[in-house]
XYZ file of N, CA and C in Angstrom:
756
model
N -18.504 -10.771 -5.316
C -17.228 -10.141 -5.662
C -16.064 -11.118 -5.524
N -16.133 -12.367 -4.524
C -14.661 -12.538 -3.723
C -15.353 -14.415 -4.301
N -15.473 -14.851 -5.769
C -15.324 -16.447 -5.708
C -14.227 -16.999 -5.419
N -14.388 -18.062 -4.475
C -13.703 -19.433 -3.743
C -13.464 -20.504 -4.306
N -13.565 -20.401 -5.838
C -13.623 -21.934 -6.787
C -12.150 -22.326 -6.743
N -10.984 -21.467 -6.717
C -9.462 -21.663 -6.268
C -8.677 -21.423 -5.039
N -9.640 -21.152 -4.405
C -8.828 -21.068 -2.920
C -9.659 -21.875 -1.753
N -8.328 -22.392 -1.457
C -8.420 -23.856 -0.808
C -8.114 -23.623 0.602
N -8.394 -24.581 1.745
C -8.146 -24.486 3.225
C -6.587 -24.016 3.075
N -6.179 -22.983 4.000
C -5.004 -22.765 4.504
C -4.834 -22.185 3.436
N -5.129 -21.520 2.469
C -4.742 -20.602 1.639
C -4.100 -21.198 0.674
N -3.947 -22.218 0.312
C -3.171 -23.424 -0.607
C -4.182 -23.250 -1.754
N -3.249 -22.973 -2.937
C -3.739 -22.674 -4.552
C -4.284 -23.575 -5.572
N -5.151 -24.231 -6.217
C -5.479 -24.829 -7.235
C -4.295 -24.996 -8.471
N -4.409 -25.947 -9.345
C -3.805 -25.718 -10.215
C -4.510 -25.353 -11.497
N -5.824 -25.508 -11.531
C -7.221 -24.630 -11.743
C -6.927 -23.264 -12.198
N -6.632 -22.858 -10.636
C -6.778 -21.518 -10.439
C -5.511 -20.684 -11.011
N -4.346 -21.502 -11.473
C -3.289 -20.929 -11.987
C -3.763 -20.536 -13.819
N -3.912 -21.541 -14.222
C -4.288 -21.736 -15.828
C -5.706 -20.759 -16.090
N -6.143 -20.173 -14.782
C -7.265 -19.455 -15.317
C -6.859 -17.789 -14.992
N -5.657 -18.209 -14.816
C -5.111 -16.058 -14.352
C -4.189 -15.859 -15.769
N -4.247 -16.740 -16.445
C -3.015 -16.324 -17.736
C -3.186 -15.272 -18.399
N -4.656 -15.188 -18.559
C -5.244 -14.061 -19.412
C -5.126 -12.788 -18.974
N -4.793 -12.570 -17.259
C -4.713 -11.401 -16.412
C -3.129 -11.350 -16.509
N -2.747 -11.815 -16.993
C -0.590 -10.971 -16.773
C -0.700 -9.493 -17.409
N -1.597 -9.448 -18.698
C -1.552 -8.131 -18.585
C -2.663 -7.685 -19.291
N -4.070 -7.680 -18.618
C -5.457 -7.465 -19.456
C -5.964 -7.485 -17.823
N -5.939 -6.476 -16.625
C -6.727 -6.622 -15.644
C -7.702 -5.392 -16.123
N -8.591 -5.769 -15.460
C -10.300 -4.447 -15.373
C -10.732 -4.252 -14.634
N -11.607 -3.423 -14.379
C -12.321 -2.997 -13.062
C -13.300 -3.936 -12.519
N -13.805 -4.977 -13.689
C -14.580 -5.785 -13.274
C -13.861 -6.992 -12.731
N -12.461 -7.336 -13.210
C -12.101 -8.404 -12.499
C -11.042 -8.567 -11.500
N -10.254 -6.957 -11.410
C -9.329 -6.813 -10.432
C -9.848 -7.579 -9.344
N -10.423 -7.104 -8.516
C -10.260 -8.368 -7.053
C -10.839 -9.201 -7.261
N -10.990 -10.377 -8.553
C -11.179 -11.434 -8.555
C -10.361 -12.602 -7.830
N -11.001 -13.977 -7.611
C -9.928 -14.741 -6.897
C -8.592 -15.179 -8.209
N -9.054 -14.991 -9.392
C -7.923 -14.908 -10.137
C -6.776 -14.018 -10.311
N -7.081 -12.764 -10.035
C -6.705 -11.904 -9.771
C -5.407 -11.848 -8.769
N -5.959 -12.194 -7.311
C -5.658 -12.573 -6.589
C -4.395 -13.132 -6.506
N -5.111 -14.605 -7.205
C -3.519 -16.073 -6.896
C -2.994 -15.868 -8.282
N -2.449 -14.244 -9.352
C -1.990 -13.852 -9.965
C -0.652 -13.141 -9.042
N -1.698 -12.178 -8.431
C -0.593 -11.626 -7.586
C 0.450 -11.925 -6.504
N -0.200 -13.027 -5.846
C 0.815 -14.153 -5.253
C 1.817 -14.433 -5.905
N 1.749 -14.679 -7.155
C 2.934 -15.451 -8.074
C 3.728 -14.622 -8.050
N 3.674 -13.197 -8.318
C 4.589 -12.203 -8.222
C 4.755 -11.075 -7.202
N 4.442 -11.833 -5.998
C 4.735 -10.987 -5.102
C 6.012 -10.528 -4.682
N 6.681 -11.927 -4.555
C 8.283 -11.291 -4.607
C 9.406 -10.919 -4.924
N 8.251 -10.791 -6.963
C 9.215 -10.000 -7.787
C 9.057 -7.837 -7.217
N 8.578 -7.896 -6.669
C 8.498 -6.334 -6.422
C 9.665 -6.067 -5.671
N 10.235 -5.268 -6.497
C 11.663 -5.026 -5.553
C 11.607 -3.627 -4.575
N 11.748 -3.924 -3.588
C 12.349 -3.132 -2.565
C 12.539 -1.472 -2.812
N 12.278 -0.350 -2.462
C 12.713 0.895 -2.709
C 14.054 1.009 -2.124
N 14.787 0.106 -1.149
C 15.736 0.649 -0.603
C 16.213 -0.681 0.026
N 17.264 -0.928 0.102
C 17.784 -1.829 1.010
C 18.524 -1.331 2.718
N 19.029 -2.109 3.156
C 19.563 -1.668 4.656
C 21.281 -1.720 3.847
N 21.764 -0.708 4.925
C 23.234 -0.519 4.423
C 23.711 -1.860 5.471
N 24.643 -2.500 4.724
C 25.396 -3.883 5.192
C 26.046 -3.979 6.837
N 26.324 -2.310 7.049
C 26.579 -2.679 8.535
C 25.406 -2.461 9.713
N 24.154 -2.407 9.476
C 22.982 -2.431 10.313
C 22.421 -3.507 9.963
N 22.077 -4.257 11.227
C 21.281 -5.587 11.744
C 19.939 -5.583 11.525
N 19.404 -6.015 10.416
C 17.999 -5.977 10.491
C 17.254 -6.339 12.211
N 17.881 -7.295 12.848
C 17.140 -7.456 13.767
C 17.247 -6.852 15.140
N 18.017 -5.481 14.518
C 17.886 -3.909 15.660
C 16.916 -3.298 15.685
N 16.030 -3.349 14.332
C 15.683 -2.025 14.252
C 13.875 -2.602 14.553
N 13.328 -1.618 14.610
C 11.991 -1.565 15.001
C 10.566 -2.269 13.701
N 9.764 -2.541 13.968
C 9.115 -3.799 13.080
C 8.342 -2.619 12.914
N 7.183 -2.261 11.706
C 5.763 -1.550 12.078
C 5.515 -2.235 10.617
N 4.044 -2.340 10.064
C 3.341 -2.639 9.388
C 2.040 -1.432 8.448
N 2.150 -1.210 7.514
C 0.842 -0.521 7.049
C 0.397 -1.512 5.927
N -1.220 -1.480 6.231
C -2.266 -1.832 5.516
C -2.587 -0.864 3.969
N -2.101 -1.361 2.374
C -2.966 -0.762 1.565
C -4.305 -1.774 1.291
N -5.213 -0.720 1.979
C -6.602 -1.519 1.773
C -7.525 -0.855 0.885
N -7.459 -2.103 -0.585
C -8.116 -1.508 -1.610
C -9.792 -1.892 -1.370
N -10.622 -1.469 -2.337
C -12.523 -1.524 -1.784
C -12.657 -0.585 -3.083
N -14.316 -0.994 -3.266
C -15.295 -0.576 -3.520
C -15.558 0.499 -3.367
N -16.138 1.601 -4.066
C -16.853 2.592 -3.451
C -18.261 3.052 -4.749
N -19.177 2.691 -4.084
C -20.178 2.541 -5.375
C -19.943 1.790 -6.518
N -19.419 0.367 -6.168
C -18.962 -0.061 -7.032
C -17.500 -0.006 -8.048
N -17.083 1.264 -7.670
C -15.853 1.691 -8.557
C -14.339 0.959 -7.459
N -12.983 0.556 -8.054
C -12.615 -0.067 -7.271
C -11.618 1.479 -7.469
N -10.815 1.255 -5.714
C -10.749 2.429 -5.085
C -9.342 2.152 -3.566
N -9.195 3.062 -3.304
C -7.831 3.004 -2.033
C -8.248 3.434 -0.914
N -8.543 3.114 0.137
C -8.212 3.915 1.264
C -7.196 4.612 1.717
N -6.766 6.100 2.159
C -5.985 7.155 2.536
C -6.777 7.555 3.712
N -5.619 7.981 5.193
C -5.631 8.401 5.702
C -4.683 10.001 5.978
N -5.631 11.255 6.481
C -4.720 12.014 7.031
C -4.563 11.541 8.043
N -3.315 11.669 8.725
C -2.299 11.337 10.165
C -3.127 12.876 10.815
N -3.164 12.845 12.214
C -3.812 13.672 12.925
C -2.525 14.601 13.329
N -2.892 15.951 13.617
C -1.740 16.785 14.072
C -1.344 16.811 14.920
N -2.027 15.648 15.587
C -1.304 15.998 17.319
C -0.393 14.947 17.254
N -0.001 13.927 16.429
C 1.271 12.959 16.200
C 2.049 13.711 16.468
N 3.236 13.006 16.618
C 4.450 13.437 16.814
C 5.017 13.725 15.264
N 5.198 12.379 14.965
C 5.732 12.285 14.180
C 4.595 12.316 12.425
N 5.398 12.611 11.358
C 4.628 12.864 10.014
C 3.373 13.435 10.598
N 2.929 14.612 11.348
C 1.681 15.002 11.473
C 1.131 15.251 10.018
N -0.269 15.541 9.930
C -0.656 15.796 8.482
C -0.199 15.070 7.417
N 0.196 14.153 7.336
C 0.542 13.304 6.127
C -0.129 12.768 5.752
N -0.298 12.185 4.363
C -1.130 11.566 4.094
C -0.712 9.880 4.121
N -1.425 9.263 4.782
C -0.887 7.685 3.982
C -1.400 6.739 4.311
N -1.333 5.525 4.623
C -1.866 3.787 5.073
C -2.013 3.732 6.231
N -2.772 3.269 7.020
C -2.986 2.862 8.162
C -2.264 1.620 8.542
N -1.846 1.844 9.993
C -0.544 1.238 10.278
C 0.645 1.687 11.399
N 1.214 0.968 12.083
C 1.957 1.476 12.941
C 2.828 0.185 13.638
N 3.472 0.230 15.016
C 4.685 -0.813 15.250
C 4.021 -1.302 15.743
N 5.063 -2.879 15.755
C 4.181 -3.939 15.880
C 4.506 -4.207 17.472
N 3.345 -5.116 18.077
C 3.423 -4.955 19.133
C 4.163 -6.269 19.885
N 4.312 -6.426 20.639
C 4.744 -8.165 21.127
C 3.836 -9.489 20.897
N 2.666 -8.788 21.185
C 1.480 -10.110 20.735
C 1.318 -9.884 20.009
N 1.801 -9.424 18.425
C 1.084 -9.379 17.319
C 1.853 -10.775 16.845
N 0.909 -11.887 15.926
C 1.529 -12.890 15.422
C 2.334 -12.790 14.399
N 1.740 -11.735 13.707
C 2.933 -11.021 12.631
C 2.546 -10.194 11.824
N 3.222 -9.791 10.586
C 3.576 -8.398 10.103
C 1.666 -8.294 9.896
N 1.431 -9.281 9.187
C -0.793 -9.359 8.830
C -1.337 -8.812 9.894
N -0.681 -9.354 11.343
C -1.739 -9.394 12.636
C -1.694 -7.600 12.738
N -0.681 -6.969 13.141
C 0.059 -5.822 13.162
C -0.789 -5.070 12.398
N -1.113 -5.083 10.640
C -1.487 -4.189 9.809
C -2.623 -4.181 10.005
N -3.424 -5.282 10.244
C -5.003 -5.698 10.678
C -5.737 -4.838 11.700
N -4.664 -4.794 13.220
C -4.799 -4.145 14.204
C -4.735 -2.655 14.153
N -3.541 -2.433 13.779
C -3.723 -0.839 13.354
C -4.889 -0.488 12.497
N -5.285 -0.694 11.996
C -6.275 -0.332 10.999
C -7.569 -0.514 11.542
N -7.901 -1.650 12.514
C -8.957 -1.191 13.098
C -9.318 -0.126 14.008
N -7.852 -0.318 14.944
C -7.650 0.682 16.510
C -8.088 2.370 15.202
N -7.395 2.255 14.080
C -7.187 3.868 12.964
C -8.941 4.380 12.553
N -9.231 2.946 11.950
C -10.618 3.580 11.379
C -11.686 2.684 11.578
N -11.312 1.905 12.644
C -12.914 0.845 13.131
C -13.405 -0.458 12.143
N -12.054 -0.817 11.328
C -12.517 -1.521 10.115
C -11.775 -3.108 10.472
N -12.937 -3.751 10.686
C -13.035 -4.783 11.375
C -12.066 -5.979 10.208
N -10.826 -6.949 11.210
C -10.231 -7.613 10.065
C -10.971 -8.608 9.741
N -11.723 -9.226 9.642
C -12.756 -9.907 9.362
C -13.785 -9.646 8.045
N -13.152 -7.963 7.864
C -14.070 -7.351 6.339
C -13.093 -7.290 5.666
N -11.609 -7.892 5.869
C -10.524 -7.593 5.122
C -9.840 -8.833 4.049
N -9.702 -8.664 3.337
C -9.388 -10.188 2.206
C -7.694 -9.639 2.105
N -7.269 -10.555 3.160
C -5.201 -10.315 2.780
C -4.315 -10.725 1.470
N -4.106 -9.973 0.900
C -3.831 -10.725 -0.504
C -1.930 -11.000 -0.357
N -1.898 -10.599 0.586
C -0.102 -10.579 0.703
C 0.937 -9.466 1.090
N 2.006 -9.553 1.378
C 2.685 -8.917 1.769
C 3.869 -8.780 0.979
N 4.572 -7.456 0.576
C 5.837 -6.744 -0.073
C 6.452 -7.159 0.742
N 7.694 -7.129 0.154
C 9.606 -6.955 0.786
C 9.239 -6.090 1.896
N 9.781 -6.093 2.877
C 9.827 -4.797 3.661
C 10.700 -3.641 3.561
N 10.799 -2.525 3.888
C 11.117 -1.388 3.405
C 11.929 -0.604 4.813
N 13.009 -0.230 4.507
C 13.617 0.882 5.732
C 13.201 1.980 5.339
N 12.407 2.507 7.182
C 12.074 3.934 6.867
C 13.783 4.203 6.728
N 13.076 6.227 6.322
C 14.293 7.114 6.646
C 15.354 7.321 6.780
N 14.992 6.681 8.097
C 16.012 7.009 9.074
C 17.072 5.804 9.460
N 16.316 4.716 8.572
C 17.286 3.372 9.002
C 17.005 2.943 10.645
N 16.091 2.829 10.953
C 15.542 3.142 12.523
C 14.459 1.976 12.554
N 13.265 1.823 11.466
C 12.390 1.154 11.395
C 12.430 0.354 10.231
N 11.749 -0.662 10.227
C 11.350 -1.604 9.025
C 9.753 -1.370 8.362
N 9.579 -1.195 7.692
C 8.071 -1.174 6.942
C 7.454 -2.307 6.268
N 6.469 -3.152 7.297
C 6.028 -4.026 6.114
C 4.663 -3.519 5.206
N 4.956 -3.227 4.020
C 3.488 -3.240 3.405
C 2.843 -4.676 2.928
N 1.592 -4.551 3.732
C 0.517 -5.585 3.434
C -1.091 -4.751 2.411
N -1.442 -5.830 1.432
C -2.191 -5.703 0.559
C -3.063 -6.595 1.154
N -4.070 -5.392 1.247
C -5.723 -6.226 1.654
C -6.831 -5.410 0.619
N -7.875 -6.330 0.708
C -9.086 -5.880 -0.316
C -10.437 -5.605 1.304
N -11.106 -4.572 0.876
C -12.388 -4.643 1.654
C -13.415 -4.786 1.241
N -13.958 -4.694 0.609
C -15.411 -5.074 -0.067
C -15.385 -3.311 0.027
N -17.066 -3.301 -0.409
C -17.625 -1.862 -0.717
C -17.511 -1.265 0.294
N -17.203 0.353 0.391
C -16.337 0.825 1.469
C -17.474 2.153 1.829
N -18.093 2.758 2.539
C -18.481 4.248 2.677
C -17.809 4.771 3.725
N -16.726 5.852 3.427
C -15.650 5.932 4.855
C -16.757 6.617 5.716
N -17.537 7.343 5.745
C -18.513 8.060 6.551
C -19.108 7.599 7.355
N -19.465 5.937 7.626
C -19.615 5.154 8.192
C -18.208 4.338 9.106
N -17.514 4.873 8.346
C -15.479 4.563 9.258
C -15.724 5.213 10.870
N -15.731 4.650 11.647
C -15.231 5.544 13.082
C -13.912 5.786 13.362
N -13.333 6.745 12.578
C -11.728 7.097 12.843
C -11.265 7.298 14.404
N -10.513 6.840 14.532
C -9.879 7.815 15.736
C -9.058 9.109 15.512
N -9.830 9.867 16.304
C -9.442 10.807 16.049
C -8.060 11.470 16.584
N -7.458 11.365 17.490
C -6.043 11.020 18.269
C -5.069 10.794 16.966
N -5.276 10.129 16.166
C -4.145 9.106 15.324
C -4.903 9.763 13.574
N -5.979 9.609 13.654
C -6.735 10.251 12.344
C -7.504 11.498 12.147
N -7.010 12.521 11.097
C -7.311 13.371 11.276
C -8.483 13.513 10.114
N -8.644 12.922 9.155
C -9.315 12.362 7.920
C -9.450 11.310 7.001
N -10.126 10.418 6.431
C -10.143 9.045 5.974
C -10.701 9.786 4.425
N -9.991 9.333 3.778
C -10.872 9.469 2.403
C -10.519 7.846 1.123
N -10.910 8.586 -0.112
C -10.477 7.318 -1.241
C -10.360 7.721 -2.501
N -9.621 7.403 -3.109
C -9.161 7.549 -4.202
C -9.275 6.327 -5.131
N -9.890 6.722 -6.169
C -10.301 5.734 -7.706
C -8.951 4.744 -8.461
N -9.142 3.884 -8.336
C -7.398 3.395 -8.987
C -7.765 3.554 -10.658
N -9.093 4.770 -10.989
C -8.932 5.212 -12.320
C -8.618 6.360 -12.298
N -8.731 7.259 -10.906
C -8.246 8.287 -10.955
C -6.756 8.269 -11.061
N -5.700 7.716 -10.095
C -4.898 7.602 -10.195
C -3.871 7.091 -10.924
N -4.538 6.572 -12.100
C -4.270 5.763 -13.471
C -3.843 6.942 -14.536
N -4.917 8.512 -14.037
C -5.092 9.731 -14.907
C -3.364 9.695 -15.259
N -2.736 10.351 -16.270
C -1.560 10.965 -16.165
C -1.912 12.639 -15.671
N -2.986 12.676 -15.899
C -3.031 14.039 -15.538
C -3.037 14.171 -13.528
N -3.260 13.077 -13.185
C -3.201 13.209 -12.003
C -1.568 12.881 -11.358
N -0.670 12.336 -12.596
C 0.519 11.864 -11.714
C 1.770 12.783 -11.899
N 2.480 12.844 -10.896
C 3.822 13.830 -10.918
C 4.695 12.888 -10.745
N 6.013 13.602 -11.344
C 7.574 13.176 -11.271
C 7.980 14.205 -10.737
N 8.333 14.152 -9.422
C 8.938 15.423 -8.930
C 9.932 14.833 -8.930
N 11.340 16.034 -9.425
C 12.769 15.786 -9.573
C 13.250 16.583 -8.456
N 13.857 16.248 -7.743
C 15.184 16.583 -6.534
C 16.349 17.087 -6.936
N 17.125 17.663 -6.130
C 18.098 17.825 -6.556
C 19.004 16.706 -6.403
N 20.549 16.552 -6.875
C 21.236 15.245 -6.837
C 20.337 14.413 -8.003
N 19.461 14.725 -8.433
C 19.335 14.218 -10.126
C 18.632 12.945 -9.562
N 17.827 12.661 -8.229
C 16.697 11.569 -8.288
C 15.504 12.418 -8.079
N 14.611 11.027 -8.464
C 12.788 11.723 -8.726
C 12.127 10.936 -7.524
N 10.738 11.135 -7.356
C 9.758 10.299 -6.637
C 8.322 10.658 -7.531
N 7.341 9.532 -7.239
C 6.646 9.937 -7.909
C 5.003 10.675 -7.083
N 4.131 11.735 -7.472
C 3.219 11.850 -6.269
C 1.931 11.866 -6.828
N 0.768 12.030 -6.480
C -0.677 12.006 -7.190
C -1.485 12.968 -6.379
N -1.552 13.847 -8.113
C -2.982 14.797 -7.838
C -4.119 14.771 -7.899
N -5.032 15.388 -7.917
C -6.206 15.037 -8.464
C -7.791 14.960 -7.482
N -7.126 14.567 -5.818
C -7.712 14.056 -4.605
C -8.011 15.619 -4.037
N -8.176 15.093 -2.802
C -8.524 16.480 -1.559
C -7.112 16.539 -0.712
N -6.239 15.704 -1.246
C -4.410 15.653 -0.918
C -3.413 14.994 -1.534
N -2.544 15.792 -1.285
C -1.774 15.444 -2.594
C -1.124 13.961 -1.743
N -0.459 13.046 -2.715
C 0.134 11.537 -2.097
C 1.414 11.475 -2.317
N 2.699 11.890 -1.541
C 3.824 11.887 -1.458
C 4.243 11.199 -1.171
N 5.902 10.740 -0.965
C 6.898 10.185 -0.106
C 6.490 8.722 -0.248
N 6.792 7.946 0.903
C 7.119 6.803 0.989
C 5.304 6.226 0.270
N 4.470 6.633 1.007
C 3.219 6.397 0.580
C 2.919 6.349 -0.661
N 2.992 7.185 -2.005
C 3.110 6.897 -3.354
C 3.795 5.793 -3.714
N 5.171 5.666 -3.077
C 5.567 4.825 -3.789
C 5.409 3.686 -3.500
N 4.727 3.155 -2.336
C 4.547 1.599 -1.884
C 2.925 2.003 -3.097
N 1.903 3.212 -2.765
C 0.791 3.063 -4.009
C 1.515 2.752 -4.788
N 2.555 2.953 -6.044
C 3.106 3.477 -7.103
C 3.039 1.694 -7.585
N 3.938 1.048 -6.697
C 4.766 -0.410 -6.329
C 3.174 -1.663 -6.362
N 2.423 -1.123 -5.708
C 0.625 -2.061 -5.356
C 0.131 -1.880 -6.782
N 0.122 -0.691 -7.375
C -1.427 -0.713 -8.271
C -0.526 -1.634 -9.835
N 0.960 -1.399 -9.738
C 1.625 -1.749 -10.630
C 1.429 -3.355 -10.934
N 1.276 -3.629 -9.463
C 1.581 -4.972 -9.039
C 0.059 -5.536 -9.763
N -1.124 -5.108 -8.939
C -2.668 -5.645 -8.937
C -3.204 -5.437 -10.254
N -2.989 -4.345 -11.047
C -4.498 -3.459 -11.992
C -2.935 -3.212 -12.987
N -2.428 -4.354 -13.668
C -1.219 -3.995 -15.224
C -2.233 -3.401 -16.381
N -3.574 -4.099 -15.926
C -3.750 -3.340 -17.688
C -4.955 -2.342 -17.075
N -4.938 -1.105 -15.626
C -5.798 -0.410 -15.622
C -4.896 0.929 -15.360
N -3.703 0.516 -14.615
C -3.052 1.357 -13.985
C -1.413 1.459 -14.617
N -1.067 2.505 -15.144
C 0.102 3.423 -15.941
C 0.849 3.874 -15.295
N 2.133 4.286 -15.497
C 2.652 5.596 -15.176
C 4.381 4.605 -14.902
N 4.703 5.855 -16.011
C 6.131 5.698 -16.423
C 7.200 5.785 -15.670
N 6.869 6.361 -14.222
C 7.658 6.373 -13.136
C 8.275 5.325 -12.881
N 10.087 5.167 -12.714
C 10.705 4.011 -12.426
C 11.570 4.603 -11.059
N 10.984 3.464 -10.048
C 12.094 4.068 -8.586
C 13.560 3.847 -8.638
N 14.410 4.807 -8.428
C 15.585 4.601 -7.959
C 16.113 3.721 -6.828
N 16.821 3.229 -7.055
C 17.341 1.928 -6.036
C 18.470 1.828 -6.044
N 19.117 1.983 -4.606
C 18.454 2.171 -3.282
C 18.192 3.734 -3.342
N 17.142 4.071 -2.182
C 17.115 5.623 -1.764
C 18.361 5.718 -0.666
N 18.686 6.454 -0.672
C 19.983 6.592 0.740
C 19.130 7.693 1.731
N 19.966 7.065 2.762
C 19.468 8.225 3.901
C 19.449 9.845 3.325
N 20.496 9.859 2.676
C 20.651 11.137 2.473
C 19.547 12.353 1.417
N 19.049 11.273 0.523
C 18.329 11.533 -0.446
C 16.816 11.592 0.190
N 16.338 11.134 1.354
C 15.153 10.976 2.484
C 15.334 12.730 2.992
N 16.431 12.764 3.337
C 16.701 14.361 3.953
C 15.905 15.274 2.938
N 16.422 14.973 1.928
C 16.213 15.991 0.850
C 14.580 15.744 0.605
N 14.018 14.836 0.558
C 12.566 14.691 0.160
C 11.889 15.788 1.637
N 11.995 15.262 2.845
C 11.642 15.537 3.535
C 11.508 17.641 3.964
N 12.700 18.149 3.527
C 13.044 19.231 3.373
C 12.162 19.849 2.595
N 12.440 19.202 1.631
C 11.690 19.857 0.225
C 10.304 20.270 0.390
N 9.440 19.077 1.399
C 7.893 19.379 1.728
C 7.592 20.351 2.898
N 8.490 21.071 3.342
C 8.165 21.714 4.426
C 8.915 23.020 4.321
């Protein structure tokens, strides 16, 4: 699944390996999405993905609290696919939600990778060592303007969550979703808000995929799978605190 003919010690790129992703800017497939071309495609444009939200100019990025979630894409019988977690109900916080594994970072974490790596094992027993890091998004303010979000993009190889040892404390269910299912239009929503903004969410699963979680999915599959994965949804930028209220309301 994972050839090494362009990736070099220390993660340093071929020039090989550039002239052979041209054909992928916008023709990816199921057979070659997590290719290593694939791959040092998505590097190139990693930090064209813009941001859902920026920080308002008078808060200090370096107040607010660090946390990290893992989208870790895989296999599942071959079909390429997402890992989703339900959040367990005894959280405090987002009980029952659906989304990435992930949480704040700790003092010894080396950084935002080490952080998403860790959570995800302590979440569902999935060793970083089965994980291929393909990179990391802009980071993202939750909510509340309180926390920072880094999303990190990892690949796992072939996945059977049933074999996952969740914790159960923090996980209340592990499942996966097809990045052809979620490609369906029949599976995707534009839910409109009031104040005249949208978000976008996905049906189709054993839960529906809301809020911040769709849209870092929404932001990944756009990024990885251009010629597998659709959907006409364009994010508003910035979200304001205020417009978070209203999402949040709306689901409960």
């Amino acid at each position: 699944m994972f050839r090494k003919t362009c990736w070099k010690k220390h993660g340093s790129i071929s020039t090989k390996c550039f002239t052979t992703t041209a054909r992928l800017e916008t023709g990816v497939t199921s057979d070659n999405i997590f290719s290593l071309e694939n791959k040092t495609r998505c590097l190139k444009h990693l930090n064209q993905v813009k941001p859902v939200r920026w920080l308002p100019k008078h808060i200090n990025p370096d107040t607010l609290r660090k946390s990290s979630v893992l989208v870790p894409f895989c296999t599942v019988k071959g079909e390429p696919s997402v890992i989703l977690t339900l959040r367990s109900k005894k959280l405090a916080n987002h009980s029952g939600e659906v989304s990435f594994p992930g949480g704040l970072m700790d003092d010894t974490d080396r950084d935002h990778i080490h952080t998403a790596l860790r959570e995800t094992e302590e979440e569902l027993g999935l060793s970083p060592d089965n994980v291929d890091i393909w990179g990391q998004l802009i980071m993202v303010p939750g909510k509340d303007y309180k926390i920072l979000v880094a999303p990190v993009i990892g690949v796992c190889g072939e996945i059977d969550v049933n074999q996952l040892r969740h914790n159960e404390d923090e996980v209340e269910e592990v499942f996966t979703r097809t990045i052809k299912s979620l490609s369906d239009p029949a599976n995707q929503l534009t839910i409109k808000y009031p104040k005249g903004f949208s978000l976008p969410e996905y049906l189709g699963g054993p839960h529906r995929i809301w809020g911040l979680t769709a849209i870092v999915l929404h932001q990944t599959l756009s990024l990885i799978a251009p010629g597998i994965y659709s959907n006409s949804f364009k994010i508003p930028v910035p979200i304001e605190k205020s417009l978070w209220k209203i999402i949040s309301n709306y689901h409960y």
